[in-house]
Coordinates of C-alpha atoms in Angstrom, one line a residue:
Chain A
M1 CA -15.4 -3.1 -76.0
P2 CA -15.3 -1.1 -72.7
E3 CA -11.8 -0.5 -71.5
I4 CA -10.9 -2.1 -68.1
K5 CA -8.0 -0.2 -66.6
R6 CA -5.0 -1.9 -65.2
E7 CA -5.7 -0.2 -61.8
E8 CA -9.2 -1.7 -61.7
V9 CA -7.9 -5.2 -62.2
L10 CA -5.3 -4.7 -59.5
H11 CA -7.8 -3.3 -57.0
V12 CA -10.2 -6.2 -57.5
A13 CA -7.4 -8.7 -57.4
N14 CA -5.2 -7.3 -54.6
N15 CA -7.7 -5.5 -52.3
L16 CA -10.9 -7.5 -52.7
A17 CA -9.9 -11.0 -53.8
R18 CA -6.4 -11.0 -52.2
L19 CA -4.8 -12.5 -55.3
E20 CA -1.4 -11.8 -56.6
L21 CA -1.2 -11.5 -60.4
S22 CA 1.6 -11.4 -62.8
D23 CA 1.8 -8.6 -65.4
D24 CA 0.7 -11.1 -68.1
E25 CA -2.3 -12.1 -66.1
V26 CA -3.3 -8.5 -65.5
E27 CA -3.2 -7.9 -69.2
R28 CA -5.2 -11.0 -70.0
L29 CA -7.8 -10.1 -67.4
Q30 CA -8.1 -6.6 -68.7
Y31 CA -9.2 -8.1 -72.0
E32 CA -11.4 -10.9 -70.5
L33 CA -13.2 -8.6 -68.1
G34 CA -13.7 -6.1 -70.9
R35 CA -15.4 -8.9 -72.9
I36 CA -17.6 -9.7 -69.9
M37 CA -18.5 -6.0 -69.4
E38 CA -19.4 -5.9 -73.1
Y39 CA -21.8 -8.7 -72.7
F40 CA -23.4 -7.0 -69.6
L41 CA -23.8 -3.8 -71.7
E42 CA -25.7 -5.9 -74.2
L43 CA -28.0 -7.3 -71.3
Q44 CA -28.5 -3.7 -70.0
K45 CA -30.4 -2.9 -73.2
I46 CA -33.3 -5.0 -72.0
D47 CA -36.0 -3.0 -70.3
T48 CA -36.3 -4.6 -66.8
R49 CA -38.3 -1.8 -65.0
D50 CA -41.1 -4.2 -64.1
V51 CA -39.0 -7.2 -63.3
D52 CA -38.0 -8.2 -59.8
I53 CA -34.3 -8.7 -59.1
T54 CA -33.5 -12.4 -59.3
S55 CA -31.3 -13.8 -56.5
H56 CA -32.6 -17.2 -56.9
V57 CA -33.9 -19.3 -59.8
L58 CA -36.2 -21.5 -57.6
P59 CA -39.7 -20.2 -57.0
M60 CA -39.5 -21.0 -53.3
T61 CA -39.7 -19.0 -50.1
N62 CA -39.5 -19.8 -46.3
V63 CA -37.4 -22.9 -46.5
L64 CA -36.6 -23.4 -42.8
R65 CA -35.5 -26.0 -40.3
D66 CA -36.7 -26.7 -36.8
D67 CA -34.4 -25.7 -34.0
Q68 CA -33.1 -29.2 -33.4
P69 CA -29.4 -29.9 -32.6
G70 CA -27.9 -32.7 -34.6
E71 CA -24.5 -34.3 -35.2
C72 CA -21.3 -32.5 -35.5
L73 CA -18.0 -33.5 -37.0
S74 CA -15.3 -34.8 -34.7
Q75 CA -12.5 -32.4 -34.0
E76 CA -10.2 -34.6 -36.0
D77 CA -12.5 -34.5 -39.0
A78 CA -13.2 -30.8 -38.6
L79 CA -9.4 -30.1 -38.8
S80 CA -8.6 -32.7 -41.4
N81 CA -8.4 -30.2 -44.3
A82 CA -6.6 -27.5 -42.3
P83 CA -3.2 -26.6 -43.8
D84 CA -2.0 -25.9 -40.2
K85 CA -3.4 -26.8 -36.8
I86 CA -2.4 -26.8 -33.2
E87 CA -4.1 -28.4 -30.1
G88 CA -7.5 -28.6 -31.7
F89 CA -7.4 -25.1 -33.3
F90 CA -7.0 -24.0 -36.9
R91 CA -3.7 -22.1 -37.1
V92 CA -3.5 -19.1 -39.3
P93 CA -0.9 -16.4 -40.1
R94 CA -1.0 -13.5 -37.7
I95 CA -4.1 -11.4 -38.0
L96 CA -4.2 -7.9 -36.7
E97 CA -7.2 -7.2 -34.6
E98 CA -9.8 -5.3 -36.7
Chain O
M1 CA -22.6 27.9 -30.0
S2 CA -24.5 24.9 -28.8
W3 CA -23.3 21.5 -29.9
Q4 CA -25.6 18.5 -29.2
P5 CA -24.3 15.0 -28.8
C6 CA -25.7 12.5 -31.3
V7 CA -25.2 8.9 -30.3
G8 CA -26.4 5.9 -32.3
L9 CA -26.2 2.3 -31.0
E10 CA -25.6 -1.0 -32.8
V11 CA -26.4 -3.9 -30.5
H12 CA -25.6 -7.5 -31.3
V13 CA -27.6 -10.1 -29.4
Q14 CA -26.9 -13.8 -29.3
L15 CA -30.3 -15.5 -29.7
S16 CA -31.3 -18.3 -27.4
T17 CA -31.6 -21.3 -29.7
D18 CA -30.5 -24.9 -29.2
S19 CA -28.9 -25.1 -32.7
K20 CA -27.0 -22.7 -34.9
M21 CA -28.4 -20.3 -37.4
F22 CA -27.9 -22.3 -40.6
C23 CA -26.9 -25.8 -39.5
A24 CA -27.8 -28.2 -36.7
C25 CA -24.6 -27.8 -34.6
P26 CA -25.4 -27.1 -30.9
A27 CA -25.4 -23.3 -30.2
E28 CA -24.3 -23.6 -26.6
F29 CA -21.3 -21.7 -25.3
G30 CA -17.9 -23.4 -24.7
G31 CA -16.8 -26.9 -25.4
E32 CA -13.4 -28.2 -26.7
P33 CA -12.3 -26.1 -29.7
N34 CA -13.8 -27.0 -33.1
T35 CA -16.1 -29.8 -31.7
R36 CA -19.4 -28.0 -32.5
C37 CA -18.8 -27.7 -36.2
C38 CA -20.0 -29.2 -39.4
P39 CA -19.4 -28.7 -43.1
V40 CA -21.9 -25.7 -43.1
C41 CA -20.3 -23.6 -40.4
L42 CA -16.8 -24.6 -41.5
G43 CA -17.7 -23.3 -45.0
L44 CA -16.8 -26.5 -46.7
P45 CA -17.5 -26.5 -50.5
G46 CA -20.9 -28.0 -51.5
S47 CA -22.5 -27.5 -48.0
L48 CA -25.8 -25.6 -48.0
P49 CA -27.3 -23.4 -45.2
V50 CA -30.9 -23.7 -44.0
P51 CA -32.2 -21.0 -41.6
N52 CA -33.3 -21.9 -38.1
Q53 CA -37.0 -21.0 -37.8
E54 CA -36.8 -20.3 -34.1
A55 CA -34.1 -17.6 -34.7
I56 CA -36.2 -15.9 -37.3
E57 CA -39.1 -15.9 -34.9
H58 CA -36.9 -14.4 -32.2
V59 CA -36.1 -11.5 -34.5
L60 CA -39.7 -11.0 -35.5
R61 CA -40.6 -11.1 -31.8
T62 CA -38.0 -8.4 -31.0
G63 CA -39.0 -6.3 -34.0
L64 CA -42.6 -6.4 -32.9
A65 CA -41.7 -5.5 -29.3
L66 CA -39.8 -2.5 -30.7
N67 CA -42.7 -1.4 -32.8
C68 CA -41.0 -2.3 -36.1
Q69 CA -42.5 -3.1 -39.5
V70 CA -42.0 -6.7 -40.5
A71 CA -40.8 -7.1 -44.1
E72 CA -43.3 -8.8 -46.4
R73 CA -40.3 -10.3 -48.3
C74 CA -36.6 -10.2 -47.5
R75 CA -33.4 -11.9 -48.2
F76 CA -30.1 -12.8 -46.6
A77 CA -27.0 -11.2 -48.1
R78 CA -23.4 -12.1 -48.1
K79 CA -21.1 -9.6 -46.4
N80 CA -17.7 -10.4 -47.9
Y81 CA -14.5 -9.8 -46.0
L82 CA -11.2 -11.4 -45.5
Y83 CA -10.7 -12.3 -41.9
P84 CA -10.5 -15.9 -40.7
D85 CA -13.1 -15.6 -37.9
L86 CA -15.5 -17.0 -40.5
A87 CA -14.3 -19.9 -42.7
K88 CA -16.4 -18.9 -45.7
N89 CA -14.8 -15.5 -46.2
Y90 CA -18.2 -14.0 -45.9
Q91 CA -20.8 -13.6 -43.2
I92 CA -24.4 -14.3 -43.9
S93 CA -26.2 -11.2 -42.9
Q94 CA -29.0 -8.9 -44.1
Y95 CA -28.3 -5.7 -46.0
D96 CA -30.9 -3.7 -47.8
E97 CA -33.8 -6.0 -46.9
P98 CA -33.8 -6.5 -43.1
L99 CA -36.5 -8.7 -41.5
T100 CA -37.8 -5.8 -39.4
Q101 CA -37.3 -2.0 -39.5
D102 CA -38.6 1.4 -38.7
G103 CA -39.6 1.0 -35.1
Y104 CA -39.2 3.0 -31.9
I105 CA -39.0 2.7 -28.1
D106 CA -40.2 5.2 -25.6
L107 CA -38.0 5.6 -22.5
D108 CA -38.3 7.3 -19.2
V109 CA -34.9 9.0 -18.5
N110 CA -34.8 10.5 -15.0
G111 CA -38.5 11.4 -15.3
Q112 CA -38.3 12.8 -18.9
P113 CA -39.8 11.0 -21.8
V114 CA -37.3 10.1 -24.6
H115 CA -38.3 8.7 -28.0
I116 CA -35.7 6.6 -29.7
R117 CA -36.2 5.5 -33.3
I118 CA -35.1 1.9 -34.1
R119 CA -33.7 1.7 -37.6
R120 CA -33.8 -2.1 -37.9
A121 CA -33.5 -5.5 -36.2
H122 CA -32.0 -8.1 -38.5
L123 CA -30.5 -11.5 -38.4
E124 CA -27.0 -12.7 -39.1
E125 CA -24.5 -15.3 -37.9
D126 CA -21.9 -15.0 -35.3
T127 CA -18.2 -15.5 -36.1
G128 CA -15.7 -17.9 -34.7
K129 CA -13.2 -16.9 -32.0
N130 CA -9.7 -15.8 -32.8
I131 CA -7.0 -16.2 -30.3
H132 CA -3.7 -14.4 -30.9
L133 CA -0.7 -16.3 -29.8
L134 CA 2.6 -14.8 -28.7
D135 CA 4.6 -16.6 -31.3
G136 CA 3.0 -14.4 -34.0
C137 CA 0.4 -16.8 -35.1
S138 CA -3.3 -16.8 -34.5
V139 CA -5.6 -19.7 -33.9
V140 CA -9.3 -20.1 -34.6
D141 CA -12.1 -22.0 -32.9
Y142 CA -15.3 -22.2 -35.0
N143 CA -17.6 -23.4 -32.2
R144 CA -19.3 -20.0 -32.1
S145 CA -19.3 -19.7 -35.9
G146 CA -22.9 -19.6 -37.2
V147 CA -24.6 -19.0 -33.8
P148 CA -27.6 -16.8 -34.5
L149 CA -27.0 -13.2 -33.9
M150 CA -29.5 -10.4 -34.1
E151 CA -28.4 -6.8 -34.8
V152 CA -30.6 -4.0 -33.4
V153 CA -29.6 -0.6 -34.8
T154 CA -31.0 2.7 -33.5
E155 CA -31.0 6.1 -35.3
P156 CA -28.5 8.5 -33.8
D157 CA -31.2 9.9 -31.4
F158 CA -29.4 9.6 -28.0
T159 CA -28.3 13.0 -26.7
S160 CA -26.6 11.8 -23.4
A161 CA -24.9 8.8 -21.9
D162 CA -27.9 8.6 -19.4
E163 CA -30.3 7.9 -22.3
V164 CA -28.0 5.2 -23.6
R165 CA -27.8 3.5 -20.3
V166 CA -31.6 3.5 -19.8
Y167 CA -32.1 2.2 -23.4
L168 CA -29.7 -0.7 -22.9
T169 CA -31.2 -1.6 -19.6
E170 CA -34.7 -1.5 -21.1
L171 CA -33.6 -3.4 -24.2
R172 CA -32.0 -6.1 -22.1
R173 CA -35.2 -6.3 -20.0
I174 CA -37.4 -6.7 -23.1
L175 CA -35.1 -9.3 -24.7
R176 CA -35.3 -11.4 -21.4
Y177 CA -39.1 -10.8 -21.1
I178 CA -39.8 -12.1 -24.6
G179 CA -37.3 -14.9 -24.1
V180 CA -35.1 -14.3 -27.1
S181 CA -31.8 -14.0 -25.2
D182 CA -30.3 -13.9 -21.7
A183 CA -28.6 -10.7 -23.0
D184 CA -25.8 -10.8 -20.5
M185 CA -23.1 -8.3 -21.7
E186 CA -20.4 -9.8 -19.4
K187 CA -20.9 -13.1 -21.2
G188 CA -20.9 -11.5 -24.6
Q189 CA -24.5 -12.4 -25.3
M190 CA -25.2 -8.7 -25.8
R191 CA -22.5 -6.5 -27.4
C192 CA -22.8 -2.8 -28.0
E193 CA -21.0 -0.4 -30.3
P194 CA -21.9 3.2 -30.0
T195 CA -21.2 5.8 -32.6
V196 CA -20.7 9.3 -31.2
N197 CA -20.4 12.8 -32.7
L198 CA -21.6 16.3 -32.1
R199 CA -24.0 18.4 -34.2
N200 CA -24.2 22.2 -34.1
L201 CA -27.9 23.0 -33.7
Q202 CA -27.6 26.4 -35.4
T203 CA -25.4 25.6 -38.4
D204 CA -26.1 21.8 -38.7
E205 CA -22.3 21.3 -38.9
A206 CA -21.2 18.0 -37.4
T207 CA -18.0 16.5 -36.1
P208 CA -16.6 13.3 -37.6
K209 CA -18.2 10.1 -36.1
T210 CA -16.2 7.8 -33.8
E211 CA -17.2 4.3 -33.1
I212 CA -16.3 2.8 -29.7
K213 CA -15.4 -0.9 -29.2
N214 CA -14.5 -3.2 -26.3
L215 CA -17.5 -2.5 -24.1
N216 CA -18.3 -5.3 -21.8
S217 CA -21.0 -4.0 -19.6
I218 CA -23.8 -1.4 -19.6
R219 CA -21.7 0.5 -17.1
S220 CA -18.7 0.7 -19.5
V221 CA -20.9 1.8 -22.4
Y222 CA -22.3 4.6 -20.2
E223 CA -18.8 5.7 -19.1
A224 CA -17.3 5.4 -22.6
V225 CA -20.1 7.5 -24.2
R226 CA -19.9 10.1 -21.5
Y227 CA -16.1 10.2 -21.9
E228 CA -16.3 10.5 -25.7
I229 CA -18.9 13.3 -25.7
A230 CA -16.7 15.2 -23.3
R231 CA -13.6 14.5 -25.3
Q232 CA -15.1 15.8 -28.5
L233 CA -16.5 18.9 -26.8
R234 CA -13.1 19.6 -25.3
A235 CA -11.4 19.1 -28.7
L236 CA -13.8 21.7 -30.3
E237 CA -13.0 24.2 -27.6
T238 CA -9.3 23.8 -28.0
D239 CA -9.4 23.6 -31.8
E240 CA -7.9 20.1 -31.8
P241 CA -8.7 18.2 -34.9
L242 CA -11.3 15.4 -34.8
V243 CA -11.2 12.5 -37.2
Q244 CA -13.4 9.7 -38.2
E245 CA -12.0 6.7 -36.4
T246 CA -12.6 3.6 -34.3
R247 CA -11.7 4.0 -30.6
R248 CA -11.2 1.4 -28.0
W249 CA -12.5 1.7 -24.4
D250 CA -9.7 1.2 -22.0
E251 CA -11.3 -0.3 -19.0
T252 CA -8.4 0.4 -16.7
A253 CA -7.6 4.0 -17.8
R254 CA -11.3 4.7 -18.2
Q255 CA -10.8 6.5 -21.5
T256 CA -11.2 5.9 -25.2
V257 CA -8.1 5.5 -27.2
S258 CA -7.7 5.6 -31.0
M259 CA -7.5 2.2 -32.7
R260 CA -7.6 3.0 -36.4
R261 CA -8.7 5.8 -38.6
K262 CA -11.5 5.2 -41.0
E263 CA -10.6 7.0 -44.2
T264 CA -12.5 5.0 -46.7
A265 CA -15.9 3.2 -46.2
D266 CA -15.4 -0.6 -46.0
D267 CA -16.4 -2.3 -49.2
Y268 CA -18.1 -5.5 -48.2
M269 CA -19.4 -6.3 -51.7
Y270 CA -22.8 -7.2 -50.4
F271 CA -25.0 -9.3 -52.6
P272 CA -28.1 -11.6 -52.0
D273 CA -27.0 -15.0 -50.9
P274 CA -27.9 -17.4 -53.7
D275 CA -27.7 -20.4 -51.3
L276 CA -30.8 -19.1 -49.4
V277 CA -34.3 -18.6 -50.7
P278 CA -36.2 -15.4 -49.8
L279 CA -38.3 -15.1 -46.6
E280 CA -41.9 -14.1 -46.8
P281 CA -43.4 -13.9 -43.2
S282 CA -47.1 -14.5 -43.8
S283 CA -49.5 -12.3 -41.9
D284 CA -50.8 -15.3 -40.0
W285 CA -47.3 -16.2 -38.9
V286 CA -46.6 -12.7 -37.7
A287 CA -50.0 -12.5 -35.9
D288 CA -49.2 -15.7 -34.0
I289 CA -45.8 -14.3 -33.0
R290 CA -47.4 -11.0 -31.9
A291 CA -49.9 -12.9 -29.8
S292 CA -47.1 -14.9 -28.2
I293 CA -45.4 -11.8 -26.9
A294 CA -46.2 -11.4 -23.2
E295 CA -46.9 -8.1 -21.5
L296 CA -43.7 -6.0 -21.9
P297 CA -41.9 -4.6 -18.8
T298 CA -43.0 -1.0 -19.2
A299 CA -46.7 -1.9 -19.6
R300 CA -46.5 -4.3 -16.7
R301 CA -44.8 -1.6 -14.5
R302 CA -47.6 0.8 -15.3
R303 CA -50.2 -1.9 -14.5
F304 CA -48.6 -2.7 -11.2
V305 CA -48.9 0.9 -10.2
E306 CA -52.5 1.3 -11.4
E307 CA -53.9 -2.2 -10.5
Y308 CA -52.1 -2.9 -7.2
G309 CA -51.5 0.7 -6.1
L310 CA -47.8 0.1 -5.7
P311 CA -45.3 3.0 -5.6
E312 CA -43.3 3.5 -8.9
Y313 CA -40.1 2.2 -7.3
D314 CA -41.7 -1.0 -6.1
A315 CA -43.3 -1.6 -9.5
S316 CA -40.0 -1.2 -11.2
V317 CA -38.1 -3.5 -8.9
L318 CA -40.8 -6.2 -9.2
T319 CA -40.9 -6.0 -13.0
E320 CA -37.2 -6.0 -13.5
E321 CA -37.3 -9.8 -14.2
K322 CA -40.4 -11.5 -15.7
A323 CA -40.2 -14.5 -13.4
V324 CA -40.1 -12.3 -10.3
A325 CA -43.0 -10.3 -11.6
D326 CA -44.9 -13.6 -12.2
Y327 CA -44.0 -14.7 -8.7
F328 CA -45.2 -11.5 -7.1
E329 CA -48.5 -11.7 -9.0
A330 CA -49.0 -15.2 -7.8
V331 CA -48.5 -14.2 -4.2
A332 CA -50.7 -11.2 -4.6
A333 CA -53.5 -13.4 -6.1
A334 CA -53.1 -16.1 -3.4
S335 CA -53.0 -13.6 -0.5
G336 CA -55.4 -11.0 -1.8
D337 CA -53.0 -8.4 -0.4
P338 CA -50.8 -6.9 -3.1
K339 CA -49.1 -4.5 -0.8
A340 CA -48.0 -7.2 1.6
A341 CA -47.1 -9.4 -1.3
S342 CA -44.9 -6.7 -2.7
N343 CA -43.2 -6.2 0.7
W344 CA -42.5 -9.9 1.1
V345 CA -41.2 -10.3 -2.5
M346 CA -39.1 -7.1 -2.5
T347 CA -37.4 -7.7 0.9
E348 CA -37.3 -11.4 1.9
V349 CA -37.7 -13.2 -1.4
L350 CA -35.2 -11.0 -3.3
R351 CA -32.8 -11.0 -0.4
Y352 CA -32.9 -14.8 -0.4
L353 CA -32.3 -14.9 -4.2
N354 CA -29.4 -12.5 -3.9
E355 CA -27.7 -14.3 -1.0
E356 CA -28.1 -17.7 -2.5
G357 CA -27.3 -16.5 -6.0
V358 CA -30.3 -18.3 -7.6
T359 CA -33.1 -17.2 -9.8
V360 CA -36.7 -17.2 -8.7
D361 CA -37.6 -20.5 -10.4
R362 CA -35.2 -22.1 -7.9
F363 CA -36.8 -20.4 -4.9
P364 CA -38.0 -23.0 -2.4
L365 CA -41.3 -21.5 -1.3
S366 CA -44.4 -21.6 -3.4
P367 CA -46.4 -18.3 -3.8
E368 CA -49.1 -20.0 -1.6
C369 CA -46.6 -20.4 1.2
V370 CA -45.8 -16.7 1.2
A371 CA -49.5 -16.0 1.0
E372 CA -49.9 -18.2 4.1
L373 CA -47.3 -16.1 6.0
I374 CA -49.1 -13.0 5.0
A375 CA -52.4 -14.4 6.3
L376 CA -50.7 -15.5 9.6
T377 CA -49.3 -12.0 10.1
A378 CA -52.5 -10.3 9.2
D379 CA -54.5 -12.3 11.8
G380 CA -52.0 -11.6 14.5
T381 CA -50.7 -15.1 14.8
L382 CA -47.2 -13.9 13.9
S383 CA -45.4 -10.7 14.6
A384 CA -43.4 -9.3 11.7
T385 CA -40.1 -10.5 13.3
I386 CA -41.4 -14.0 13.9
A387 CA -42.9 -14.1 10.4
R388 CA -39.4 -13.5 9.1
E389 CA -38.1 -16.4 11.3
V390 CA -40.8 -18.7 10.0
F391 CA -39.9 -17.7 6.4
A392 CA -36.2 -18.6 7.0
R393 CA -37.2 -21.9 8.5
A394 CA -39.5 -22.7 5.6
C395 CA -36.8 -21.9 3.2
R396 CA -34.4 -24.2 5.1
D397 CA -36.6 -27.3 5.6
G398 CA -39.6 -27.0 3.3
R399 CA -42.2 -27.1 6.0
S400 CA -45.3 -24.9 5.5
P401 CA -45.6 -21.8 7.6
R402 CA -48.6 -23.2 9.5
Q403 CA -46.7 -26.4 10.3
I404 CA -43.7 -24.4 11.6
V405 CA -45.9 -22.2 13.8
E406 CA -47.6 -25.3 15.3
Q407 CA -44.6 -27.6 15.6
D408 CA -42.1 -25.0 16.8
G409 CA -44.6 -23.1 19.0
L410 CA -43.9 -19.8 17.4
A411 CA -47.4 -18.2 17.6
Q412 CA -47.5 -14.7 18.9
I413 CA -48.6 -14.2 22.5
S414 CA -51.7 -12.1 22.3
D415 CA -53.4 -13.4 25.4
T416 CA -53.8 -10.3 27.6
S417 CA -53.7 -12.1 30.9
E418 CA -50.5 -13.9 29.9
L419 CA -49.0 -10.6 28.7
A420 CA -50.1 -8.8 31.8
K421 CA -48.0 -11.3 33.9
L422 CA -45.0 -10.7 31.7
V423 CA -45.4 -7.0 31.9
D424 CA -45.5 -7.2 35.8
E425 CA -42.3 -9.3 35.8
A426 CA -40.6 -6.8 33.5
I427 CA -41.6 -3.8 35.6
A428 CA -40.2 -5.6 38.7
A429 CA -37.0 -6.5 36.9
N430 CA -36.3 -2.9 35.5
P431 CA -36.8 -0.5 38.4
K432 CA -34.3 2.0 36.9
A433 CA -36.1 2.2 33.6
V434 CA -39.5 2.5 35.3
E435 CA -38.2 5.4 37.3
D436 CA -36.7 7.1 34.3
F437 CA -40.0 6.7 32.3
R438 CA -42.0 8.1 35.1
A439 CA -39.6 11.0 35.3
G440 CA -40.5 11.8 31.7
K441 CA -38.0 9.8 29.7
E442 CA -40.1 8.3 26.9
K443 CA -37.2 6.2 25.6
A444 CA -36.9 4.2 28.9
L445 CA -40.1 2.3 27.9
G446 CA -38.1 0.7 25.1
A447 CA -35.8 -1.1 27.6
I448 CA -38.8 -2.6 29.4
V449 CA -40.4 -3.7 26.1
G450 CA -37.1 -5.1 25.0
H451 CA -36.9 -7.2 28.2
I452 CA -40.3 -8.8 27.5
M453 CA -39.4 -9.4 23.8
R454 CA -36.2 -11.1 25.0
T455 CA -37.8 -13.4 27.5
T456 CA -40.5 -14.4 25.0
K457 CA -38.0 -14.8 22.1
G458 CA -39.9 -12.1 20.2
Q459 CA -43.3 -13.9 20.5
A460 CA -45.1 -11.3 22.6
N461 CA -47.4 -9.1 20.5
P462 CA -45.4 -5.8 20.7
Q463 CA -48.4 -3.5 20.3
L464 CA -50.3 -5.1 23.1
V465 CA -47.2 -5.1 25.3
N466 CA -46.7 -1.4 24.7
D467 CA -50.4 -0.6 25.5
L468 CA -50.4 -2.7 28.7
L469 CA -47.1 -1.3 29.9
R470 CA -48.3 2.3 29.5
Q471 CA -51.5 1.5 31.2
K472 CA -49.8 -0.1 34.2
L473 CA -47.1 2.6 34.5
S474 CA -49.5 5.5 34.4
A475 CA -52.1 3.8 36.7
S476 CA -49.8 3.1 39.6

């Protein structure tokens, strides 16, 4: 089974997914991600040189809509799941300008 | 050592559509916060995006106008990042499979031909708007979230701020011509982020790239690029270190200031969006779009010079806006006199539009009306001055030039006997000027002509008045 390093789990969790993990969780994920990688290594044995990358299982293309405006949610409904709101806006913790 | 500036441009363009990119919410600007939102543009679980055909056609139209290749097959990708301006935590964009790519545009920069390669024109969605409050919190309005946004990226082919300015002006003109966007930078419909560095032509060494943000007009892009090129050259001369960074244009101080250093490339974890099926623009579809593209500004400018014999300058003024060029051509056709049509449109019509702050589709006179004025001037019924007065009256009350001339008695006096009488009166009334003229003062004639024009309220035919006056003064 390929080894997933503690730092790799922390990078994905903290930097990419913004999740905080306990030491136990990190250890468990090292094992579980290792198992997943092992399975992918198995898949990689298949020769896929002449196979297109699949991003979609439906054999469809060009599913489009006409440029017709329709109904929107009311402001109240739009904000109904917001953990925090103020005067019609979603309120979020301070974000530094990118 | 010779260092050459290398500037590349990323331009974002809000496309003119009625609805958003992946949902049916209205795309128009403004409105109470979060009132133009639905489960799709709020990123609610279980909602599914469906692309807006018009937006895709706008990008195809732009790509074709910029000589790009249209992809036979392409997909949307998720650009993942953690910033609340999009509720989904990713932006639907295009990554390795843009809708159009590998184009070019040929520019005329101060008389020199400049060839700029277009890397790609692709489609993505706009973000919501963050407002940062003083209490330390930020608030988000998702009305703009999901509005169709096109990204046009050039290769780093610009070597001066002048080239950048000409490109942006031409790109804006093209976008308006083909009707894909109003492309007003002040309104944020067109946003531009230049990347600037210097390359040593002998050693191929290059300085780190800086990206400039906060540019709200073509003017500020021009100034910021010029400033940044000069700053990097100065840093090289004085051995100051240059770093890869994002810099902000400070509109008041008129300089770029460091915002943040870019030490690592951003990891957006792009992958094909499984919610959207691939696009395969058929050759028929692309051909239809190609056929729908009207003549582009550069071609039209060239044609105006060749077909109508207009000076370059006039041709470029008249083709600046498609509707104005259309109007001019209608006047030229109706009057059969392109030169006069050009004069009228460039001076009187454009002045009216400027003064009233309206576009040509709101201009009160039909092209036939202006053609009538041209005809009335050409046959001597109206002098140039009176013609302008008739124009003003027609704009005010909607009467036709012919009606105005008849009803207001504005026809030019070209009857020689009537004019002869006026000339005699004027000579009698201006003995001093007559004496001066006879003593050799050419200019004195102007005073006598002026007298006649005043008494006839400008209706006397000035050429005839001049001739008659000279005759009389030299005869007696």
